[in-house]
Coordinates of C-alpha atoms and ligand atoms in Angstrom, one line a residue:
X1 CA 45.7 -52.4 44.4
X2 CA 45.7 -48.6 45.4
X3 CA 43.4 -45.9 44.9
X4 CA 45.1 -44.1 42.7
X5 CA 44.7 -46.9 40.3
X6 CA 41.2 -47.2 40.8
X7 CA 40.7 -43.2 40.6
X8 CA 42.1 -43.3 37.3
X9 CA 40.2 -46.8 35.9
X10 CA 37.2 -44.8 37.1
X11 CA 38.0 -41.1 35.6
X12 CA 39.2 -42.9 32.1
X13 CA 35.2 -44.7 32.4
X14 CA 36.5 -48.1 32.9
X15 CA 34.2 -50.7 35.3
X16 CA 35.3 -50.9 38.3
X17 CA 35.3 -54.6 39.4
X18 CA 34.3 -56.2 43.0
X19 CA 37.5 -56.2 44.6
X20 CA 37.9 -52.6 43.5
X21 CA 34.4 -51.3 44.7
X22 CA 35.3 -53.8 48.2
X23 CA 38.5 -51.8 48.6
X24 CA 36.7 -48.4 48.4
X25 CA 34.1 -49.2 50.5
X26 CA 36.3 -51.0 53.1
X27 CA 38.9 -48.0 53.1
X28 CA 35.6 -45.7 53.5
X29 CA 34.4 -46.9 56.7
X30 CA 38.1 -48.0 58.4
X31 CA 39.6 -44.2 57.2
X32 CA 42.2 -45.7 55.1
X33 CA 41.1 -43.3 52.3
X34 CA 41.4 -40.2 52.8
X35 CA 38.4 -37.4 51.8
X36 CA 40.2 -35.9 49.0
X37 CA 39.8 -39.3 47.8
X38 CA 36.6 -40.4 48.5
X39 CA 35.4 -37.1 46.4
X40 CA 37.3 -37.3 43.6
X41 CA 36.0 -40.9 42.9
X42 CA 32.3 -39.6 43.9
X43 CA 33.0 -36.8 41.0
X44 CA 34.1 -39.6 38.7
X45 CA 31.2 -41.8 40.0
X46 CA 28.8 -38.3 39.2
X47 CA 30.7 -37.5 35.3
X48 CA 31.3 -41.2 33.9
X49 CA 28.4 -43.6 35.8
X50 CA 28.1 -46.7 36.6
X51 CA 27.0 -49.7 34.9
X52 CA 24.1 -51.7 35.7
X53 CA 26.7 -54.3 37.3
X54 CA 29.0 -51.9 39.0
X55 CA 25.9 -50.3 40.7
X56 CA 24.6 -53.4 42.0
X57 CA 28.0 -54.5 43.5
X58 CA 28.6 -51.2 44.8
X59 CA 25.5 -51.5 46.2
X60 CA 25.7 -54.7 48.2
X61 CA 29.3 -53.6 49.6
X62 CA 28.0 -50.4 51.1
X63 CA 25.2 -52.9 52.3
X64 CA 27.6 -55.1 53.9
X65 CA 29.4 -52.1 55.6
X66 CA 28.0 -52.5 58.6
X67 CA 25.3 -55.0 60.4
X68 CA 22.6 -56.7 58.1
X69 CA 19.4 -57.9 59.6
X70 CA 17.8 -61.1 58.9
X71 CA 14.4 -61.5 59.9
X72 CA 14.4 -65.1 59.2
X73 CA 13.6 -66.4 62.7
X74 CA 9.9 -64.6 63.0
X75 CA 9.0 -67.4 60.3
X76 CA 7.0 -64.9 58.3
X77 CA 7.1 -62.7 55.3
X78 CA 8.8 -59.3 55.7
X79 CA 8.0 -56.1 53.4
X80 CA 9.9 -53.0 53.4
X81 CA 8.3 -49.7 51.4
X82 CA 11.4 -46.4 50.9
X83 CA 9.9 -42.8 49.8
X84 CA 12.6 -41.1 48.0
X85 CA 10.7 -38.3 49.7
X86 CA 7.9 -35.7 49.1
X87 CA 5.7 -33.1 51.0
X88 CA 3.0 -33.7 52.5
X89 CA 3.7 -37.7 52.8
X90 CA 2.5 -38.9 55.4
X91 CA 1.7 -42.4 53.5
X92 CA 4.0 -44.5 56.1
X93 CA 1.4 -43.5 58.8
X94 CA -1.5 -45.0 57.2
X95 CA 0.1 -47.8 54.7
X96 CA 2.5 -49.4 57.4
X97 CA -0.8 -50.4 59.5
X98 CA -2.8 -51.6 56.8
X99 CA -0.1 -54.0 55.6
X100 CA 0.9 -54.9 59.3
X101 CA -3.1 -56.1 59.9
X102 CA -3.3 -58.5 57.3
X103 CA -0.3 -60.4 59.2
X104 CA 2.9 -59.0 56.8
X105 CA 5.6 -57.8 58.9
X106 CA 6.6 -54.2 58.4
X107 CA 10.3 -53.6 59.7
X108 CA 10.0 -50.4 58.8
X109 CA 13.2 -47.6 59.6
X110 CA 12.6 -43.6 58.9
X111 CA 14.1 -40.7 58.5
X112 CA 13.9 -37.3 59.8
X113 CA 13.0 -34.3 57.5
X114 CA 15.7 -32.4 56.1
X115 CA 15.2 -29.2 53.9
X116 CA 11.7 -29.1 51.5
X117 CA 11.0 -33.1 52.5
X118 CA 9.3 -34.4 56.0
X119 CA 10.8 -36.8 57.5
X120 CA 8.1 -40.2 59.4
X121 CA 10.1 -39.8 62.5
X122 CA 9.1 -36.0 62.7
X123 CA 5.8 -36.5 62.2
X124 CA 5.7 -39.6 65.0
X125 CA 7.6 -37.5 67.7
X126 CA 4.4 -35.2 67.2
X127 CA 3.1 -37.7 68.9
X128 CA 3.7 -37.4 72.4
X129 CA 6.5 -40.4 74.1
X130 CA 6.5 -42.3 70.5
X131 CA 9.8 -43.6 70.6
X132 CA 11.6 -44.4 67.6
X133 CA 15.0 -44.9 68.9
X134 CA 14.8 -48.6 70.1
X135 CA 17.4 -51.8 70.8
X136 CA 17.1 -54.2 68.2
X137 CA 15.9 -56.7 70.9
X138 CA 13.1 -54.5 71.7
X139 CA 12.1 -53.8 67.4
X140 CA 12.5 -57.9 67.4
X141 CA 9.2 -58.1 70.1
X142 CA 7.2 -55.3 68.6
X143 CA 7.4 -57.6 65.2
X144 CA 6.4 -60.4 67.1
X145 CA 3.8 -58.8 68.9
X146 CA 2.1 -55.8 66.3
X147 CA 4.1 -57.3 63.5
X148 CA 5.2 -53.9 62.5
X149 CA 7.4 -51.0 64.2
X150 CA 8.6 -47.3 62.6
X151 CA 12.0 -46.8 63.9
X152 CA 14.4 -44.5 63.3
X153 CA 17.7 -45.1 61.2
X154 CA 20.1 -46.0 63.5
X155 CA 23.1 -48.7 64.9
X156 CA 25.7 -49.7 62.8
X157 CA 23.4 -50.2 59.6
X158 CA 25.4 -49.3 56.2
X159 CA 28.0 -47.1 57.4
X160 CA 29.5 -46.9 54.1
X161 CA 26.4 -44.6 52.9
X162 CA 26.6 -42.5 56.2
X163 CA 30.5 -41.2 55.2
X164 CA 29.6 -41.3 51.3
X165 CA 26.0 -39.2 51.8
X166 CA 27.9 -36.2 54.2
X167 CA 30.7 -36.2 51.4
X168 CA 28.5 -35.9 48.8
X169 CA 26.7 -32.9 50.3
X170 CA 29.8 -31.0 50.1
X171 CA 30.9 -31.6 46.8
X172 CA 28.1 -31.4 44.6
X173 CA 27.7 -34.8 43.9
X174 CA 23.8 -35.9 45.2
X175 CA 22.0 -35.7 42.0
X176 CA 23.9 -38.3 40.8
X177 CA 21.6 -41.8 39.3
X178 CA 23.9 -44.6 41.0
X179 CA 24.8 -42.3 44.1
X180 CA 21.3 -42.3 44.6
X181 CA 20.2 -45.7 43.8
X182 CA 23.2 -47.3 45.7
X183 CA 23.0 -44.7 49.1
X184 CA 18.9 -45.9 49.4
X185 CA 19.4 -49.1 48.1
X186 CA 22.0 -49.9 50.7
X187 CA 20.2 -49.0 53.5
X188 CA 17.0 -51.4 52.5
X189 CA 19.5 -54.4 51.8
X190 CA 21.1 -54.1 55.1
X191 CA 17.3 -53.8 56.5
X192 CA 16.6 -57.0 55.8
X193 CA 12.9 -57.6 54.4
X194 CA 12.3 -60.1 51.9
X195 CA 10.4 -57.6 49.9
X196 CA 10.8 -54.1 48.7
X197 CA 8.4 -51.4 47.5
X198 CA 10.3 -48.4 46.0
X199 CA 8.1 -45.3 46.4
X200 CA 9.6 -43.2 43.7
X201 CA 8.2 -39.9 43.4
X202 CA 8.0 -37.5 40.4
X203 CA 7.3 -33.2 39.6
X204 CA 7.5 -30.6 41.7
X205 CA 8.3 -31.6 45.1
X206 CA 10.3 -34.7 44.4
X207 CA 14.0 -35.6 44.3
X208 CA 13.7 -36.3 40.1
X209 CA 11.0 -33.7 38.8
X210 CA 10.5 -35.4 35.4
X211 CA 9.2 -38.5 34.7
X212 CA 12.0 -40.1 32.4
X213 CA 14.6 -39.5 35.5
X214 CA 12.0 -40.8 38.1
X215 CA 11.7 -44.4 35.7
X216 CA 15.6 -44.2 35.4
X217 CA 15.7 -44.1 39.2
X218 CA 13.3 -46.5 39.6
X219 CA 14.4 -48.8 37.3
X220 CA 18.3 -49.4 38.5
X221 CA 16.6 -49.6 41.7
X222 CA 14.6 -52.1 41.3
X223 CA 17.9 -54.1 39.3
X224 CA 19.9 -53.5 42.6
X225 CA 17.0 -55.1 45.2
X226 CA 16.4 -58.3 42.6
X227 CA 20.1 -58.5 41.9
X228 CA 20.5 -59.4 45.8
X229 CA 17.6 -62.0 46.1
X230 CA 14.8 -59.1 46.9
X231 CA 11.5 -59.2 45.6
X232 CA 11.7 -55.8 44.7
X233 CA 9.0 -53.1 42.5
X234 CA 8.2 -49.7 42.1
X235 CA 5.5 -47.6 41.9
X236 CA 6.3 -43.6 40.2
X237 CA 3.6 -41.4 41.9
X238 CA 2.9 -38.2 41.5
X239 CA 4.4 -35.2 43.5
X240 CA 3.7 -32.3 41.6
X241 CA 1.0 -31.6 44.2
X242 CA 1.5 -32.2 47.8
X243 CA 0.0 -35.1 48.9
X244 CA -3.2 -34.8 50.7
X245 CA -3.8 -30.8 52.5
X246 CA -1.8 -30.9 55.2
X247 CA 2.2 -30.5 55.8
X248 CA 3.7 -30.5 59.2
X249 CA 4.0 -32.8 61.7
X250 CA 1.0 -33.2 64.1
X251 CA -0.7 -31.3 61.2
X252 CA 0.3 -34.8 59.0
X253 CA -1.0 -36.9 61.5
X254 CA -3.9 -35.6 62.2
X255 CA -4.3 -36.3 58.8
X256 CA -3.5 -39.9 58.5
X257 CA -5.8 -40.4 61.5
X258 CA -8.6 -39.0 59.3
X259 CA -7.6 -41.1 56.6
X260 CA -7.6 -44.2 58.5
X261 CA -10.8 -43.0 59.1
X262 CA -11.9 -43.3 55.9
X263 CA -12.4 -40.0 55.5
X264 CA -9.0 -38.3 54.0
X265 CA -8.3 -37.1 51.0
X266 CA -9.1 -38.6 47.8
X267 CA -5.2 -38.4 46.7
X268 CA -3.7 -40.1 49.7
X269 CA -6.2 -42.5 49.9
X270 CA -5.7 -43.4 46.5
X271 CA -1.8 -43.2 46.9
X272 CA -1.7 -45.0 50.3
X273 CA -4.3 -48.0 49.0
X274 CA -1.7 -48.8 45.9
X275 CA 1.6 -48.4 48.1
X276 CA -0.6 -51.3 50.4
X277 CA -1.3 -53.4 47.4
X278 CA 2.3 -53.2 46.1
X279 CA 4.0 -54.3 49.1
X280 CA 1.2 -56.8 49.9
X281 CA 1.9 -58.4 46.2
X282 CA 5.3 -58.4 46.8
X283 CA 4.8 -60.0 49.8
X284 CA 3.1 -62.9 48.0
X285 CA -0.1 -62.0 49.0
X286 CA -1.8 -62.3 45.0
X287 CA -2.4 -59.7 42.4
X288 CA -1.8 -56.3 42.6
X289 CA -5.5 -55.5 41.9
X290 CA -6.8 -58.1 44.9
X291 CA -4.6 -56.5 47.5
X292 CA -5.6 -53.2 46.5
X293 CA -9.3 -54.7 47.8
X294 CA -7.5 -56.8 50.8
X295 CA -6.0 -52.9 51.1
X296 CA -9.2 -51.4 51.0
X297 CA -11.1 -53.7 53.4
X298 CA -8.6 -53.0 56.1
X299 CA -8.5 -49.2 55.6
X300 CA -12.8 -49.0 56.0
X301 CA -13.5 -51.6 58.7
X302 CA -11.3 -49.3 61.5
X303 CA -8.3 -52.5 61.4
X304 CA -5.6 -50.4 60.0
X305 CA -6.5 -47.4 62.5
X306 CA -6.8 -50.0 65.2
X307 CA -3.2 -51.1 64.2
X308 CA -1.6 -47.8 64.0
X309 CA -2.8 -47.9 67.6
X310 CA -0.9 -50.7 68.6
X311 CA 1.6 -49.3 66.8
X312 CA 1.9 -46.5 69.1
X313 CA 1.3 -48.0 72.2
X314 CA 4.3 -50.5 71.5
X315 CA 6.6 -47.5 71.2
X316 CA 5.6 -45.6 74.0
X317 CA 3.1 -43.3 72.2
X318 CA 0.2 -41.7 74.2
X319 CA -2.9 -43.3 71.5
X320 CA -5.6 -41.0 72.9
X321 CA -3.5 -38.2 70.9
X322 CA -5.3 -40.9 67.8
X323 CA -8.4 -41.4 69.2
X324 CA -9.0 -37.5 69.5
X325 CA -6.6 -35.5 67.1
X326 CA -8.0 -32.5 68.9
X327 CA -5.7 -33.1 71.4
X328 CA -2.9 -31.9 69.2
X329 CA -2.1 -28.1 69.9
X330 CA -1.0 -26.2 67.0
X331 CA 1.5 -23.6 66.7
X332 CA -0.4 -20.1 68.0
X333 CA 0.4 -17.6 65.3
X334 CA -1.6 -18.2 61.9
X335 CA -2.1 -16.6 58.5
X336 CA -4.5 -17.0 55.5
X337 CA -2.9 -16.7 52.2
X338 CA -5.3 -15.4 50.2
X339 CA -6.5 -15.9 46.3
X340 CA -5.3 -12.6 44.3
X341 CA -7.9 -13.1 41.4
X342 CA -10.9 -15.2 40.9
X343 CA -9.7 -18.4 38.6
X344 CA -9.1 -22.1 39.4
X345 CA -5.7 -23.2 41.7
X346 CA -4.2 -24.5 38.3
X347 CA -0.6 -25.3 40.6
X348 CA 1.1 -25.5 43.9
X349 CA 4.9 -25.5 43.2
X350 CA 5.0 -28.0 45.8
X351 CA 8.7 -27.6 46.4
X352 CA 7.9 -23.9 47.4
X353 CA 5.0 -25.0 49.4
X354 CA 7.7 -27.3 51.4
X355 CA 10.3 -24.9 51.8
X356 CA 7.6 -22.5 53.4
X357 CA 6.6 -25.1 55.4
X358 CA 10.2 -25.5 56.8
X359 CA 10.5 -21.4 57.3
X360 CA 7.2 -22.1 59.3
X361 CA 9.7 -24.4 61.7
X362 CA 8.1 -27.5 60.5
X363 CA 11.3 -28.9 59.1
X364 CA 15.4 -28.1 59.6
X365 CA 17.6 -26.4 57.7
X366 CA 20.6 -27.7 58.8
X367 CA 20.5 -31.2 60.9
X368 CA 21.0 -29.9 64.5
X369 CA 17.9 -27.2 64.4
X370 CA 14.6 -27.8 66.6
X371 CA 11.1 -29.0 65.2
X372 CA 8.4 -27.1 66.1
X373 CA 5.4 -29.7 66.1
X374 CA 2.6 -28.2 65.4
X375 CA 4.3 -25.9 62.7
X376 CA 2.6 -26.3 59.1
X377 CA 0.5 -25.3 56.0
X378 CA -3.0 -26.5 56.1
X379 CA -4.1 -26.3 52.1
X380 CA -7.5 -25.2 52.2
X381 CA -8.0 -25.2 48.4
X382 CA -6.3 -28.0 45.8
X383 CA -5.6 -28.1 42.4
X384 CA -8.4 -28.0 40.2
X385 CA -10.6 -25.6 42.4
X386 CA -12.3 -22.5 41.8
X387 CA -11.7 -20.0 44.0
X388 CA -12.6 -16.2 44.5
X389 CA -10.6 -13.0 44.9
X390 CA -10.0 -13.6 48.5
X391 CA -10.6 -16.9 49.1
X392 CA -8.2 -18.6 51.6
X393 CA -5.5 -20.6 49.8
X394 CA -4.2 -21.9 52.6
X395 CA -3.0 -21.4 56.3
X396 CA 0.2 -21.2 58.0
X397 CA 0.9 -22.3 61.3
X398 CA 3.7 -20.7 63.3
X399 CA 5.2 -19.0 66.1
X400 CA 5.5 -15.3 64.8
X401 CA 4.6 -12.9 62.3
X402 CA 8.0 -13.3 61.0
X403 CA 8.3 -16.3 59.9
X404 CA 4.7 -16.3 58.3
X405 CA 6.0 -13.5 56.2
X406 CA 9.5 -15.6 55.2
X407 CA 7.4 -18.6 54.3
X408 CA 4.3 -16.0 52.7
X409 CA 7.5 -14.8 50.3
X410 CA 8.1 -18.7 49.5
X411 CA 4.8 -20.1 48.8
X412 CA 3.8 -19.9 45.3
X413 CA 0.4 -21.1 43.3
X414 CA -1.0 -20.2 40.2
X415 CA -4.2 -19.0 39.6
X416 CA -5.8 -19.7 35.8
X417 CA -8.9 -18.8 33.7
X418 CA -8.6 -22.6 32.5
X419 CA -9.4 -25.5 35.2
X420 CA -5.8 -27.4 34.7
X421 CA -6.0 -31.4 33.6
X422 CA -7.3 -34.3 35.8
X423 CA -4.2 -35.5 38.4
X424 CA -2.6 -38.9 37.2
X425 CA -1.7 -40.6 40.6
X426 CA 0.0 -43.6 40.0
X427 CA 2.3 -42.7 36.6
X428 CA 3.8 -46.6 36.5
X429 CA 4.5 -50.0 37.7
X430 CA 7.8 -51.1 37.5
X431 CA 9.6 -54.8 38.5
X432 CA 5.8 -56.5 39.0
Ligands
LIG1 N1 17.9 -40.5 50.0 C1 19.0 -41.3 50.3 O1 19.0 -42.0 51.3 N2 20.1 -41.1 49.6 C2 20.2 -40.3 48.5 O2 21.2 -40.2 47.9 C3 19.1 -39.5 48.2 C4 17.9 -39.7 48.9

């Protein structure tokens, strides 16, 4: 076997078999293939596909790449949940807690923000000495102990996707159905959880803006996780709007605080309580519609908020930032964006609003740049409201005048004589 042969099985639309896909994978991660390589089968990967089959082993060999968890020893049930990543989701904050305090274990790893979509991990470092770099030993007792833990992605966990995602980058090849499915797919398997919730988002501020590509996406995800033993679902939610009003880091929090409360917004309550029941179901906890209540009791009697507490103390966080949000300084230069005409907020081009939120310095550009913390948009009107000539839209949070004006040029909304249709939240179930 060489890759030249399997280049050309690939190009010409042939399936690639097992040993084949093994052989890339392997000569990915040891070097034996060179780049040139690796991206001409990623472009042949992006024009001729992959089968159902061929995704799934592709899958598990990037999986196997490197080290694969096993929570079997903690003798309980384990439930993962993967955003493919919006603005203004800040959903890990408040669902992670509520699953953790009915006694499922959360083993949950992050990422960081990178270009219009937040990243957990951003948002937690807003809290001040939350660590999210720990020793596997150490994530092992905070299961134990809190049975949950938000880490960042890190060790020696599918290596395979780190070379492949850093290629793909460069050569145009992201938007690709099995790149996709296999790159986030890889990383849960090697995770470990018996259970996955996929979190696949859809419109204007998501990876797949239309439906049809968001149920595709969904879909061969949910054939990879059950393919390798995981009880695996999705839920396609919507992202057409940002969730809930705030987008930024401490900004986010703050808001998931309030939500624990019982007292967020109506969206990410809404999206946060089904994202709970899903990965409580999967978890073999009973129907959907019963944990959404099991959900809901832990999100109004204070346990979920008691549990993000724990949470945070585990990991080094200082909780009375939690107990009084106040305590959160925000970046010192703000502007209003103001309605131009009287009408209701018909649409937030939400990938707008979080590209304006990254000019702000909530999120990076490129990988290495800073994070400034209490950088953001606070939304001060949503869809479906009237508003005024005037009337504050919303409010940026930033160090100059500068960048308010670079994100002002960025943000875009519509304002309509005709109050836009109702919001559907959760679009569809998939693999329950
Ligand atoms: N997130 C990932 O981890 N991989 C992708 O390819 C896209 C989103």
């Amino acid at each position: 076997m060489n890759m030249y042969e399997i280049l050309l099985k690939k190009r010409n639309g042939k399936e690639l078999d097992q040993q084949e896909l093994s052989y890339f994978v392997r000569g990915c991660v040891d070097g034996s293939i060179p780049d040139y390589q690796i991206s001409a089968m990623l472009m042949a990967i992006y024009f001729q596909g992959m089968t159902p089959k061929e995704t799934a082993v592709f899958t598990q060999e990037m999986a196997c790449s490197g080290d694969m968890l096993d929570w079997k020893a903690l003798h309980q049930r384990t439930v993962d949940k993967h955003s493919t990543g919006g603005v203004g989701d800040k959903t890990t904050l408040i669902v992670v807690p509520i699953v953790a305090s009915l006694g499922v274990v959360v083993p949950k790893m992050s990422g960081r923000g990178l270009g219009h979509t937040g990243g957990t991990i951003d948002k937690l470092s807003a809290i001040p000495g939350f660590q999210t770099q720990i020793s596997q030993e150490h994530l092992w007792r905070l299961l134990e102990k809190n049975h949950a833990a938000i880490i960042a992605q890190s060790g020696n966990l599918a290596p395979a996707d780190k070379i492949l995602y850093a290629l793909r980058d460069v050569t145009a090849t992201v938007d690709s159905l099995p790149l996709i499915a296999s790159s986030i797919m890889s990383k849960k398997l090697a995770l470990g959880a018996n259970a996955i919730l996929l979190d696949v988002k859809t419109g204007s501020g998501a990876l797949m803006r239309d439906l049809d590509g968001s149920i595709r996406l969904a879909r061969t995800m949910v054939e990879i996780g059950k393919a390798a033993g995981r009880n695996t679902a999705a839920l396609i939610t919507d992202m057409d709007t940002p969730l809930g009003y705030a987008i930024g880091n401490a900004l986010e929090v703050m808001e998931a605080v309030q939500t624990l409360h019982g007292t967020g917004p109506e969206d990410l309550t809404q999206v946060s309580l089904s994202l709970a029941a899903g990965m409580l179901s999967l978890a073999g906890k009973g129907s959907f519609e019963h944990c959404f209540e099991l959900a809901k009791e832990k999100l109004y009697d204070g346990s979920a908020f008691e549990k993000l507490k724990e949470i945070t103390l585990g990991q080094g966080g200082d909780i009375s930032y939690l107990e009084c949000p106040k305590k959160f300084s925000l970046s010192p230069f703000q502007m209003e964006i103001l309605s131009p005409s009287e009408g209701y907020l018909a649409h937030i081009d939400t990938l707008s609003c979080g590209l304006a939120s990254m000019l702000l310095g909530a999120g990076r550009q490129k990988k290495e740049d800073k994070i400034d913390a209490g950088a953001g948009i606070l939304l001060l009107k949503t869809v479906g409201d009237f508003v005024h000539k005037g009337d504050p839209i919303a409010r940026f949070y930033c160090q100059s005048q500068s960048q308010a004006f670079a994100a002002r040029e960025e943000f875009q909304f519509t304002i309509s004589s005709e109050k836009p249709k109702g919001r559907t939240l959760i679009l569809q179930k998939i693999g329950f």
